[in-house]
Amino acid sequence: MVSPREILESARREGRKFLLEHESKELISLYGIPVTKVKLSKSEEEAVQAAEEIGYPVVLKIVSPQVIHKSDVGGVIVNLKNEEEVRKAYREILENVRSKVPEAEIVGILVQEFAPPGLELIIGLTRDPQFGPTVMFGLGGIFVEVFEDVSFRVAPLTEEDAEGMLREIKGYKLLLGYRGSEPVDLESLKRAIVRVGDIGVENSEIAEMDLNPVIAYPDGIKVVDARIILG
Ligand code: ADP
Ligand code: MG
């Protein structure tokens, strides 16, 4: 099994200051944070093969160092139910990216498990010049972008710190379930928040990390997109 150090070093060797999605997911999964199953494909045939292995439905995404916001350039197609849809999506993504980002170097197409709808959350890591690694938590989408409803703690964190971060946001009640929806798995969520802090403490070369979205369910959580930026 690879180590976090090996993942970080191989990106450095290629002259990159960030990890690609599958590398970021591999690193955080070494810390026990649940991520979608992923397989990198380099051809349409490989993508179909990967989809069969992962199991339908799947999601296809562009993997390119020049594409940071994948969905902005038509680089993400979700909920593909069979081989035909995978083949079509594979071609469509390449076409979209080639026309919108002609200079993009294409590493491949990432095939991954489709995570069913749930509560979308964000967990982030930044490095404060004074306090060091700092974990951020919030509800996804407009809650973060419009209401800026987030909480912060300096790592390392205890489960109690993580609990405090959950309770602090205005949208806390959404985690507990409302209008008949079930509460999300708070224990798994707190563990993931603590582990993000540990990653920051143990890997000083990680400048920033963005898990967005993390989808929370009554029986677990899953990281659907991950980005790690090196210092
Ligand atoms: P980016 O943030 O680079 O545009 P994402 O990987 O976050 O790309 O994908 C965009 C959106 O597509 C996500 O916010 C999520 O709603 C959806 N999505 C991405 N991957 C999956 C997945 N594996 N399962 C379900 N939905 C997904
Ligand atoms: Mg994203």
PDB file of N, CA and C and ligand atoms in Angstrom, residues 21 25 36 59 61 68-72 76 78 112-116 120 212-213 215 224-227, ligand 1:
ATOM      1  N   GLU A  21      -7.960  14.604  -8.381  1.00  0.00           N
ATOM      2  CA  GLU A  21      -9.042  14.081  -7.528  1.00  0.00           C
ATOM      3  C   GLU A  21      -8.762  12.670  -7.025  1.00  0.00           C
ATOM      4  N   LYS A  25      -8.286  11.593  -3.140  1.00  0.00           N
ATOM      5  CA  LYS A  25      -9.166  10.605  -2.500  1.00  0.00           C
ATOM      6  C   LYS A  25      -8.355   9.436  -1.940  1.00  0.00           C
ATOM      7  N   THR A  36     -15.756   7.737  -2.591  1.00  0.00           N
ATOM      8  CA  THR A  36     -16.351   6.910  -3.646  1.00  0.00           C
ATOM      9  C   THR A  36     -15.257   6.017  -4.230  1.00  0.00           C
ATOM     10  N   VAL A  59     -20.293   7.644 -12.358  1.00  0.00           N
ATOM     11  CA  VAL A  59     -20.073   9.041 -12.730  1.00  0.00           C
ATOM     12  C   VAL A  59     -18.756   9.088 -13.493  1.00  0.00           C
ATOM     13  N   LYS A  61     -15.677  11.717 -14.886  1.00  0.00           N
ATOM     14  CA  LYS A  61     -15.129  13.068 -14.691  1.00  0.00           C
ATOM     15  C   LYS A  61     -13.799  13.225 -15.399  1.00  0.00           C
ATOM     16  N   ILE A  68      -9.592  22.836 -13.009  1.00  0.00           N
ATOM     17  CA  ILE A  68      -9.788  22.855 -11.553  1.00  0.00           C
ATOM     18  C   ILE A  68     -11.276  22.680 -11.232  1.00  0.00           C
ATOM     19  N   HIS A  69     -12.118  23.438 -11.931  1.00  0.00           N
ATOM     20  CA  HIS A  69     -13.564  23.331 -11.687  1.00  0.00           C
ATOM     21  C   HIS A  69     -14.163  22.511 -12.826  1.00  0.00           C
ATOM     22  N   LYS A  70     -14.264  21.225 -12.572  1.00  0.00           N
ATOM     23  CA  LYS A  70     -14.576  20.264 -13.636  1.00  0.00           C
ATOM     24  C   LYS A  70     -15.959  20.471 -14.245  1.00  0.00           C
ATOM     25  N   SER A  71     -16.967  20.740 -13.396  1.00  0.00           N
ATOM     26  CA  SER A  71     -18.319  20.842 -13.953  1.00  0.00           C
ATOM     27  C   SER A  71     -18.515  22.120 -14.770  1.00  0.00           C
ATOM     28  N   ASP A  72     -17.711  23.152 -14.496  1.00  0.00           N
ATOM     29  CA  ASP A  72     -17.805  24.409 -15.256  1.00  0.00           C
ATOM     30  C   ASP A  72     -17.509  24.206 -16.743  1.00  0.00           C
ATOM     31  N   VAL A  76     -18.066  16.771 -15.922  1.00  0.00           N
ATOM     32  CA  VAL A  76     -18.668  15.809 -14.985  1.00  0.00           C
ATOM     33  C   VAL A  76     -20.020  15.364 -15.533  1.00  0.00           C
ATOM     34  N   VAL A  78     -23.062  12.635 -14.389  1.00  0.00           N
ATOM     35  CA  VAL A  78     -23.431  11.735 -13.279  1.00  0.00           C
ATOM     36  C   VAL A  78     -24.524  10.740 -13.664  1.00  0.00           C
ATOM     37  N   GLN A 112     -16.274   6.623 -11.438  1.00  0.00           N
ATOM     38  CA  GLN A 112     -16.513   6.429 -10.007  1.00  0.00           C
ATOM     39  C   GLN A 112     -17.939   6.047  -9.703  1.00  0.00           C
ATOM     40  N   GLU A 113     -18.091   5.477  -8.545  1.00  0.00           N
ATOM     41  CA  GLU A 113     -19.373   5.115  -7.981  1.00  0.00           C
ATOM     42  C   GLU A 113     -20.259   6.359  -7.895  1.00  0.00           C
ATOM     43  N   PHE A 114     -21.520   6.233  -8.254  1.00  0.00           N
ATOM     44  CA  PHE A 114     -22.485   7.334  -8.097  1.00  0.00           C
ATOM     45  C   PHE A 114     -23.008   7.318  -6.666  1.00  0.00           C
ATOM     46  N   ALA A 115     -22.806   8.436  -5.970  1.00  0.00           N
ATOM     47  CA  ALA A 115     -23.304   8.533  -4.594  1.00  0.00           C
ATOM     48  C   ALA A 115     -24.738   9.050  -4.635  1.00  0.00           C
ATOM     49  N   PRO A 116     -25.699   8.312  -4.089  1.00  0.00           N
ATOM     50  CA  PRO A 116     -27.087   8.771  -4.146  1.00  0.00           C
ATOM     51  C   PRO A 116     -27.263  10.089  -3.396  1.00  0.00           C
ATOM     52  N   GLU A 120     -25.618  17.487   1.431  1.00  0.00           N
ATOM     53  CA  GLU A 120     -24.294  17.855   0.923  1.00  0.00           C
ATOM     54  C   GLU A 120     -23.575  18.805   1.885  1.00  0.00           C
ATOM     55  N   ASN A 212     -15.506  18.684  -1.197  1.00  0.00           N
ATOM     56  CA  ASN A 212     -16.708  19.419  -1.566  1.00  0.00           C
ATOM     57  C   ASN A 212     -17.314  18.874  -2.859  1.00  0.00           C
ATOM     58  N   PRO A 213     -18.406  18.133  -2.771  1.00  0.00           N
ATOM     59  CA  PRO A 213     -19.148  17.861  -1.544  1.00  0.00           C
ATOM     60  C   PRO A 213     -18.761  16.556  -0.853  1.00  0.00           C
ATOM     61  N   ILE A 215     -21.151  13.827   0.978  1.00  0.00           N
ATOM     62  CA  ILE A 215     -22.593  13.560   1.103  1.00  0.00           C
ATOM     63  C   ILE A 215     -22.825  12.733   2.362  1.00  0.00           C
ATOM     64  N   VAL A 224     -17.257  12.910  -2.256  1.00  0.00           N
ATOM     65  CA  VAL A 224     -17.577  12.786  -3.666  1.00  0.00           C
ATOM     66  C   VAL A 224     -16.574  13.566  -4.532  1.00  0.00           C
ATOM     67  N   ASP A 225     -16.021  14.654  -3.978  1.00  0.00           N
ATOM     68  CA  ASP A 225     -14.991  15.411  -4.693  1.00  0.00           C
ATOM     69  C   ASP A 225     -13.960  15.881  -3.675  1.00  0.00           C
ATOM     70  N   ALA A 226     -12.695  15.785  -4.044  1.00  0.00           N
ATOM     71  CA  ALA A 226     -11.613  16.163  -3.119  1.00  0.00           C
ATOM     72  C   ALA A 226     -10.489  16.837  -3.878  1.00  0.00           C
ATOM     73  N   ARG A 227      -9.930  17.883  -3.264  1.00  0.00           N
ATOM     74  CA  ARG A 227      -8.816  18.607  -3.871  1.00  0.00           C
ATOM     75  C   ARG A 227      -7.804  18.929  -2.793  1.00  0.00           C
TER      76      ARG A 227
HETATM   77  P1  ADP B   1     -16.211  20.253  -9.555  1.00  0.00           P
HETATM   78  O1  ADP B   1     -16.382  20.736  -8.142  1.00  0.00           O
HETATM   79  O2  ADP B   1     -14.765  20.173  -9.939  1.00  0.00           O
HETATM   80  O3  ADP B   1     -17.009  21.017 -10.552  1.00  0.00           O
HETATM   81  P2  ADP B   1     -17.385  17.710  -8.642  1.00  0.00           P
HETATM   82  O4  ADP B   1     -16.564  16.492  -8.659  1.00  0.00           O
HETATM   83  O5  ADP B   1     -17.630  18.345  -7.309  1.00  0.00           O
HETATM   84  O6  ADP B   1     -16.722  18.743  -9.666  1.00  0.00           O
HETATM   85  O7  ADP B   1     -18.764  17.380  -9.350  1.00  0.00           O
HETATM   86  C1  ADP B   1     -19.784  18.366  -9.496  1.00  0.00           C
HETATM   87  C2  ADP B   1     -21.062  17.891  -8.834  1.00  0.00           C
HETATM   88  O8  ADP B   1     -21.479  16.646  -9.387  1.00  0.00           O
HETATM   89  C3  ADP B   1     -20.920  17.615  -7.332  1.00  0.00           C
HETATM   90  O9  ADP B   1     -21.086  18.777  -6.572  1.00  0.00           O
HETATM   91  C4  ADP B   1     -22.006  16.591  -7.092  1.00  0.00           C
HETATM   92  O10 ADP B   1     -23.254  17.243  -6.921  1.00  0.00           O
HETATM   93  C5  ADP B   1     -22.024  15.807  -8.398  1.00  0.00           C
HETATM   94  N1  ADP B   1     -21.193  14.593  -8.260  1.00  0.00           N
HETATM   95  C6  ADP B   1     -19.869  14.503  -8.506  1.00  0.00           C
HETATM   96  N2  ADP B   1     -19.409  13.257  -8.279  1.00  0.00           N
HETATM   97  C7  ADP B   1     -20.468  12.525  -7.867  1.00  0.00           C
HETATM   98  C8  ADP B   1     -20.638  11.159  -7.451  1.00  0.00           C
HETATM   99  N3  ADP B   1     -19.621  10.294  -7.444  1.00  0.00           N
HETATM  100  N4  ADP B   1     -21.885  10.767  -7.090  1.00  0.00           N
HETATM  101  C9  ADP B   1     -22.902  11.648  -7.096  1.00  0.00           C
HETATM  102  N5  ADP B   1     -22.815  12.932  -7.474  1.00  0.00           N
HETATM  103  C10 ADP B   1     -21.607  13.393  -7.851  1.00  0.00           C
END
